[in-house]
Short mmCIF file of C-alpha atoms and ligand atoms in Angstrom, two decimals:
data_model
loop_
_atom_site.label_atom_id
_atom_site.label_comp_id
_atom_site.label_asym_id
_atom_site.label_seq_id
_atom_site.Cartn_x
_atom_site.Cartn_y
_atom_site.Cartn_z
CA MET A 1257 77.82 100.34 95.23
CA SER A 1258 78.99 97.71 92.76
CA GLU A 1259 77.94 94.07 93.09
CA PRO A 1260 81.45 92.64 93.50
CA TYR A 1261 82.04 95.16 96.27
CA GLU A 1262 78.81 94.17 98.05
CA ASP A 1263 79.66 90.46 97.67
CA LEU A 1264 83.07 91.07 99.16
CA LEU A 1265 81.62 93.11 102.00
CA GLU A 1266 79.04 90.44 102.79
CA ALA A 1267 81.71 87.72 102.72
CA ALA A 1268 83.88 89.75 105.10
CA ILE A 1269 80.95 90.32 107.48
CA ARG A 1270 80.01 86.59 107.37
CA HIS A 1271 83.62 85.62 108.09
CA LEU A 1272 83.83 87.98 111.06
CA GLU A 1273 80.47 86.81 112.43
CA GLU A 1274 81.60 83.17 112.19
CA ARG A 1275 84.74 84.00 114.14
CA LYS A 1276 82.72 85.91 116.73
CA ALA A 1277 80.37 82.92 117.07
CA LYS A 1278 83.44 80.78 117.82
CA GLY A 1279 84.38 83.10 120.67
CA ARG A 1280 86.97 85.29 118.94
CA LYS A 1281 86.82 88.76 120.41
CA PHE A 1282 89.65 90.45 118.50
CA VAL A 1283 91.23 90.38 115.05
CA HIS A 1284 94.72 91.60 114.29
CA VAL A 1285 94.69 94.64 112.00
CA SER A 1286 97.85 96.58 111.17
CA MET A 1287 97.89 100.40 111.29
CA ASP A 1288 98.01 100.57 107.49
CA LYS A 1289 94.99 98.35 107.05
CA LEU A 1290 93.10 100.24 109.72
CA ALA A 1291 93.79 103.46 107.85
CA ALA A 1292 92.75 101.87 104.56
CA LEU A 1293 89.53 100.51 106.05
CA ARG A 1294 88.54 104.02 106.98
CA LEU A 1295 88.78 105.16 103.38
CA PRO A 1296 85.58 106.64 102.01
CA LEU A 1297 84.07 105.06 98.93
CA VAL A 1298 83.75 108.36 97.15
CA ARG A 1299 84.12 108.25 93.40
CA SER A 1300 84.19 111.80 92.09
CA VAL A 1301 85.34 114.46 94.46
CA ARG A 1302 87.64 117.24 93.39
CA PRO A 1303 91.06 116.18 94.63
CA SER A 1304 92.36 118.28 97.46
CA ASN A 1305 96.04 117.56 97.00
CA ILE A 1306 96.70 120.18 94.37
CA ALA A 1307 99.05 122.92 95.46
CA THR A 1308 98.58 126.28 93.81
CA PRO A 1309 101.87 127.92 92.93
CA VAL A 1310 102.32 130.88 95.22
CA HIS A 1311 103.61 133.18 92.50
CA SER A 1312 100.21 133.27 90.80
CA PRO A 1313 97.28 133.08 93.19
CA ALA A 1314 94.82 132.96 90.31
CA ALA A 1315 96.49 129.95 88.73
CA THR A 1316 94.46 126.78 88.50
CA VAL A 1317 95.90 123.36 88.01
CA PRO A 1318 93.89 120.86 85.97
CA ALA A 1319 92.15 118.15 87.95
CA PHE A 1320 93.88 114.82 87.75
CA SER A 1321 92.42 111.39 87.46
CA PRO A 1322 92.94 109.66 90.76
CA LYS A 1323 95.00 106.51 90.70
CA PRO A 1324 94.20 103.56 92.94
CA ILE A 1325 96.29 103.66 96.04
CA LEU A 1326 98.07 100.52 97.10
CA ILE A 1327 98.71 100.35 100.79
CA LYS A 1328 100.99 97.50 101.73
CA ALA A 1329 100.70 96.07 105.17
CA SER A 1330 103.72 96.57 107.34
CA PRO A 1331 106.36 94.07 106.17
CA VAL A 1332 107.10 93.35 109.81
CA ASN A 1333 103.53 92.30 110.56
CA SER A 1334 102.25 90.60 107.45
CA PRO A 1335 104.61 90.43 104.51
CA ASP A 1336 102.14 88.73 102.20
CA ILE A 1337 99.28 91.19 102.31
CA GLU A 1338 98.63 93.95 99.85
CA PHE A 1339 95.61 96.13 100.21
CA VAL A 1340 94.16 98.02 97.26
CA ALA A 1341 92.33 100.94 98.72
CA SER A 1342 89.82 103.35 97.27
CA PRO A 1343 91.18 105.72 94.62
CA LEU A 1344 90.43 108.65 96.86
CA ILE A 1345 91.69 108.81 100.37
CA SER A 1346 90.60 111.42 102.86
CA ARG A 1347 93.18 113.90 104.06
CA GLU A 1348 92.70 112.70 107.61
CA THR A 1349 93.25 109.06 106.72
CA LYS A 1350 96.34 109.94 104.76
CA GLU A 1351 97.71 111.96 107.67
CA THR A 1352 97.02 109.10 110.11
CA ALA A 1353 98.71 106.55 107.87
CA MET A 1354 101.70 108.84 107.30
CA ALA A 1355 102.07 109.48 111.03
CA ALA A 1356 102.07 105.72 111.64
CA LEU A 1357 104.70 105.23 108.95
CA ARG A 1358 106.83 108.03 110.40
CA ALA A 1359 106.64 106.44 113.85
CA GLU A 1360 107.72 103.12 112.36
CA ALA A 1361 110.68 104.73 110.55
CA LEU A 1362 111.75 106.66 113.64
CA ALA A 1363 112.08 103.40 115.56
CA CYS A 1364 113.79 101.51 112.71
CA LEU A 1365 116.86 99.44 113.57
CA LYS A 1366 117.18 97.53 110.29
CA CYS A 1367 120.66 98.93 109.58
CA PRO A 1368 122.23 98.60 113.05
CA GLN A 1369 125.37 100.59 112.25
CA LEU A 1370 123.36 103.51 110.82
CA ALA A 1371 120.91 103.41 113.72
CA ALA A 1372 123.82 103.49 116.17
CA ALA A 1373 125.50 106.43 114.44
CA ARG A 1374 122.47 108.58 113.70
CA LYS A 1375 121.32 111.59 115.70
CA ASN A 1376 117.92 111.62 114.01
CA VAL A 1377 115.93 109.65 111.49
CA VAL A 1378 115.24 112.01 108.60
CA PHE A 1379 111.82 110.86 107.46
CA GLY A 1380 110.58 113.61 105.12
CA VAL A 1381 109.14 117.10 105.20
CA GLY A 1382 106.44 119.16 103.56
CA ASP A 1383 102.89 118.75 102.39
CA ILE A 1384 101.80 115.14 102.09
CA HIS A 1385 98.91 116.29 99.88
CA SER A 1386 101.22 117.97 97.38
CA PRO A 1387 101.28 116.95 93.71
CA LEU A 1388 105.05 117.43 93.68
CA MET A 1389 107.63 115.31 95.47
CA PHE A 1390 111.43 115.60 95.47
CA VAL A 1391 113.55 112.55 96.25
CA GLY A 1392 117.19 112.92 97.23
CA GLU A 1393 119.92 110.50 98.25
CA ALA A 1394 120.44 110.44 102.02
CA PRO A 1395 120.75 112.87 104.91
CA GLY A 1396 124.08 114.59 105.43
CA ALA A 1397 125.48 115.90 108.72
CA ASP A 1398 123.17 118.95 108.84
CA GLU A 1399 120.08 116.88 108.06
CA ASP A 1400 121.08 114.27 110.66
CA GLN A 1401 121.49 117.04 113.22
CA GLN A 1402 118.12 118.68 112.46
CA GLY A 1403 116.05 115.64 111.47
CA GLU A 1404 114.93 117.31 108.25
CA PRO A 1405 115.98 116.61 104.67
CA PHE A 1406 117.84 119.16 102.58
CA VAL A 1407 118.65 121.80 105.19
CA GLY A 1408 122.39 122.18 104.44
CA ALA A 1409 123.96 124.05 101.54
CA ALA A 1410 122.43 121.73 98.91
CA GLY A 1411 119.11 122.10 100.68
CA GLN A 1412 119.27 125.87 100.47
CA LEU A 1413 119.82 125.63 96.74
CA LEU A 1414 116.95 123.14 96.43
CA THR A 1415 114.71 125.53 98.38
CA LYS A 1416 115.64 128.32 95.95
CA MET A 1417 114.82 126.07 92.99
CA ILE A 1418 111.45 125.19 94.51
CA GLN A 1419 110.67 128.85 95.12
CA THR A 1420 111.70 129.80 91.59
CA MET A 1421 109.21 127.21 90.36
CA GLY A 1422 106.55 129.17 92.28
CA PHE A 1423 106.13 126.76 95.20
CA THR A 1424 107.25 127.01 98.78
CA ARG A 1425 109.27 124.38 100.57
CA GLN A 1426 106.22 123.71 102.72
CA SER A 1427 103.91 123.14 99.74
CA VAL A 1428 105.93 120.27 98.21
CA TYR A 1429 107.15 117.04 99.80
CA ILE A 1430 110.84 116.26 100.20
CA ALA A 1431 112.29 112.88 101.15
CA ASN A 1432 115.36 110.76 100.60
CA ILE A 1433 116.05 107.19 99.55
CA LEU A 1434 117.78 106.62 102.91
CA LYS A 1435 116.23 107.90 106.11
CA CYS A 1436 119.46 107.68 108.12
CA ARG A 1437 122.77 109.36 107.45
CA PRO A 1438 125.28 106.89 105.98
CA ASP A 1439 127.81 106.46 108.78
CA THR A 1440 131.39 107.58 108.33
CA PRO A 1441 133.30 105.71 111.04
CA GLY A 1442 136.32 107.54 112.36
CA GLN A 1443 135.33 110.76 110.59
CA SER A 1444 133.33 113.59 112.07
CA PHE A 1445 132.65 115.19 108.68
CA GLY A 1446 132.03 114.19 105.07
CA ASN A 1447 129.39 112.04 103.47
CA ARG A 1448 129.42 108.70 101.74
CA LYS A 1449 127.10 107.21 99.14
CA PRO A 1450 124.59 104.70 100.54
CA THR A 1451 125.36 101.09 99.70
CA PRO A 1452 122.92 99.15 97.46
CA GLU A 1453 122.07 97.01 100.51
CA GLU A 1454 121.23 100.10 102.61
CA MET A 1455 119.08 101.46 99.79
CA ARG A 1456 117.21 98.18 99.39
CA THR A 1457 116.60 97.98 103.13
CA CYS A 1458 115.27 101.53 103.42
CA LEU A 1459 113.31 101.70 100.16
CA PRO A 1460 110.03 100.31 101.59
CA TYR A 1461 109.63 103.51 103.62
CA LEU A 1462 109.92 105.67 100.52
CA LEU A 1463 107.61 103.36 98.57
CA ARG A 1464 104.95 103.73 101.22
CA GLN A 1465 105.47 107.51 101.34
CA ILE A 1466 104.91 107.63 97.58
CA GLU A 1467 101.88 105.34 97.81
CA LEU A 1468 100.30 107.58 100.40
CA ILE A 1469 101.21 110.94 98.88
CA ARG A 1470 100.43 109.87 95.32
CA PRO A 1471 102.32 112.84 93.86
CA ARG A 1472 101.59 113.68 90.27
CA VAL A 1473 105.30 114.15 89.60
CA ILE A 1474 108.48 112.99 91.33
CA VAL A 1475 111.78 114.79 90.79
CA ALA A 1476 114.70 112.43 91.40
CA LEU A 1477 117.72 114.43 92.50
CA GLY A 1478 120.94 112.84 91.28
CA ALA A 1479 122.15 109.45 90.19
CA THR A 1480 121.79 107.82 93.60
CA ALA A 1481 118.12 108.78 93.86
CA VAL A 1482 117.57 107.25 90.42
CA GLU A 1483 119.52 104.14 91.43
CA GLY A 1484 117.50 103.81 94.62
CA LEU A 1485 114.17 104.15 92.81
CA PHE A 1486 114.88 102.11 89.71
CA GLY A 1487 117.71 99.87 90.89
CA LYS A 1488 119.77 100.96 87.88
CA THR A 1489 123.15 102.63 87.80
CA VAL A 1490 122.76 104.64 84.61
CA GLY A 1491 124.57 107.96 84.36
CA ILE A 1492 122.40 110.90 85.40
CA THR A 1493 123.69 112.84 82.38
CA ARG A 1494 121.96 110.32 80.12
CA LEU A 1495 118.78 110.11 82.16
CA ARG A 1496 118.11 113.71 83.10
CA GLY A 1497 115.65 115.71 81.08
CA THR A 1498 113.55 112.73 80.01
CA TRP A 1499 110.45 111.34 81.65
CA HIS A 1500 110.56 107.99 83.40
CA GLU A 1501 107.86 106.20 85.31
CA PHE A 1502 107.88 104.82 88.82
CA GLN A 1503 104.77 102.84 89.69
CA ASN A 1504 102.68 104.89 87.24
CA THR A 1505 104.06 108.19 88.53
CA PRO A 1506 106.09 110.34 86.12
CA VAL A 1507 109.65 110.84 87.33
CA MET A 1508 111.99 113.57 86.13
CA PRO A 1509 115.62 112.82 86.98
CA THR A 1510 117.88 115.83 87.26
CA TYR A 1511 121.26 116.79 88.68
CA HIS A 1512 121.62 116.87 92.45
CA PRO A 1513 121.94 120.39 93.92
CA SER A 1514 125.28 119.37 95.51
CA TYR A 1515 126.62 118.73 92.03
CA LEU A 1516 125.52 122.20 90.94
CA LEU A 1517 127.23 123.70 93.98
CA ARG A 1518 130.43 121.81 93.22
CA THR A 1519 130.62 122.68 89.54
CA GLN A 1520 128.98 126.13 89.58
CA SER A 1521 128.29 125.43 85.90
CA LEU A 1522 125.75 127.81 84.42
CA THR A 1523 125.09 125.29 81.64
CA ASP A 1524 124.16 122.60 84.15
CA LYS A 1525 122.06 125.02 86.19
CA ARG A 1526 120.16 125.81 83.01
CA LYS A 1527 119.68 122.09 82.33
CA VAL A 1528 118.22 121.56 85.80
CA TRP A 1529 115.97 124.55 85.29
CA GLU A 1530 114.76 123.10 81.96
CA ASP A 1531 113.95 119.86 83.77
CA LEU A 1532 111.96 121.81 86.35
CA LEU A 1533 110.13 123.75 83.63
CA ALA A 1534 109.12 120.38 82.16
CA VAL A 1535 107.81 119.44 85.61
CA LEU A 1536 105.76 122.64 85.79
CA GLU A 1537 104.35 121.88 82.35
CA LYS A 1538 103.46 118.34 83.40
CA LEU A 1539 101.65 119.75 86.44
CA GLY A 1540 99.79 122.22 84.23
CA CYS A 1541 101.24 125.19 86.12
CA PRO A 1542 101.45 128.49 84.26
CA ILE A 1543 105.03 129.52 83.41
CA SER A 1544 105.93 133.20 83.25
CA GLU A 1545 108.29 134.74 80.69
CA LYS A 1546 110.64 135.54 83.55
CA GLN A 1547 110.68 131.89 84.58
CA ARG A 1548 111.32 130.75 81.00
CA GLY A 1549 114.27 133.13 80.75
CA TYR A 1550 116.19 132.05 83.86
CA PHE A 1551 119.86 131.29 83.25
CA LEU A 1552 119.58 132.30 79.59
CA ARG A 1553 121.23 135.63 80.28
CA GLY A 1554 123.54 134.52 83.04
CA THR A 1555 121.01 134.94 85.87
CA SER A 1556 121.94 132.77 88.83
N1 URA B 1980 121.53 115.51 100.01
C1 URA B 1980 120.51 114.64 99.88
O1 URA B 1980 120.45 113.88 98.93
N2 URA B 1980 119.57 114.66 100.81
C2 URA B 1980 119.57 115.49 101.83
O2 URA B 1980 118.65 115.45 102.63
C3 URA B 1980 120.64 116.40 101.93
C4 URA B 1980 121.61 116.40 101.02
#
């Protein structure tokens, strides 16, 4: 153990003993900090959050260098505290912290009109240990009904894209910028874009999901996902196909599946597929000839 770490540990123990000597029996610790305190101080363990593409069982993905994980204390409890945890976090700790975050999101009332209109909070789905994360805009009517992101028509196309990459829907993680469906007062159908205020309010949940999952690559689906992550309203046509970075994590922006469904453009489908091939390359996944050839000969 390093000296600075031991010094810090000793100082923490001294501080707690002083408080105990003064009669204090309890200290307030948020769920996030509790989870972080349980982190093992392991320095070189093969990471367990690598998904192996299902299309090639023999495929191996190169080990990645773990990044430090930053767990922020719940903004409700202690807005000023940031906790830098060990670079490696046990699966169990991660699952506990994610369950606590999910519970917090499910009870969220920060956007009263969305909370009043929603049927379900749509937190996220998939493998929280996955190296690959997809971020969409906001739940639509189907997602609101089922409490799961991307289950409607756009979701079915996204699922196909994920499978064509060689993953399953369960082996990646899927979430949205907004966890509640944007309300459409007086209308029982249709969707609206989240407002910048709604995105700002909800973003801390996604930030903490990303901090916990630590994906190796994020795919941002559509302009609103990019706007939510980066706070910029730059056209997706200009951004897609090039790598960006969100808190040290590579982000590939691409067209939203709803856009592909609307346009049915083979050219745009091919562009999305090229973006996803770049993602596979970044992850070090093997790419078959068949995969390289998709949409080149009109396959759809
Ligand atoms: N569109 C999105 O951006 N997210 C969903 O969950 C569904 C549709």
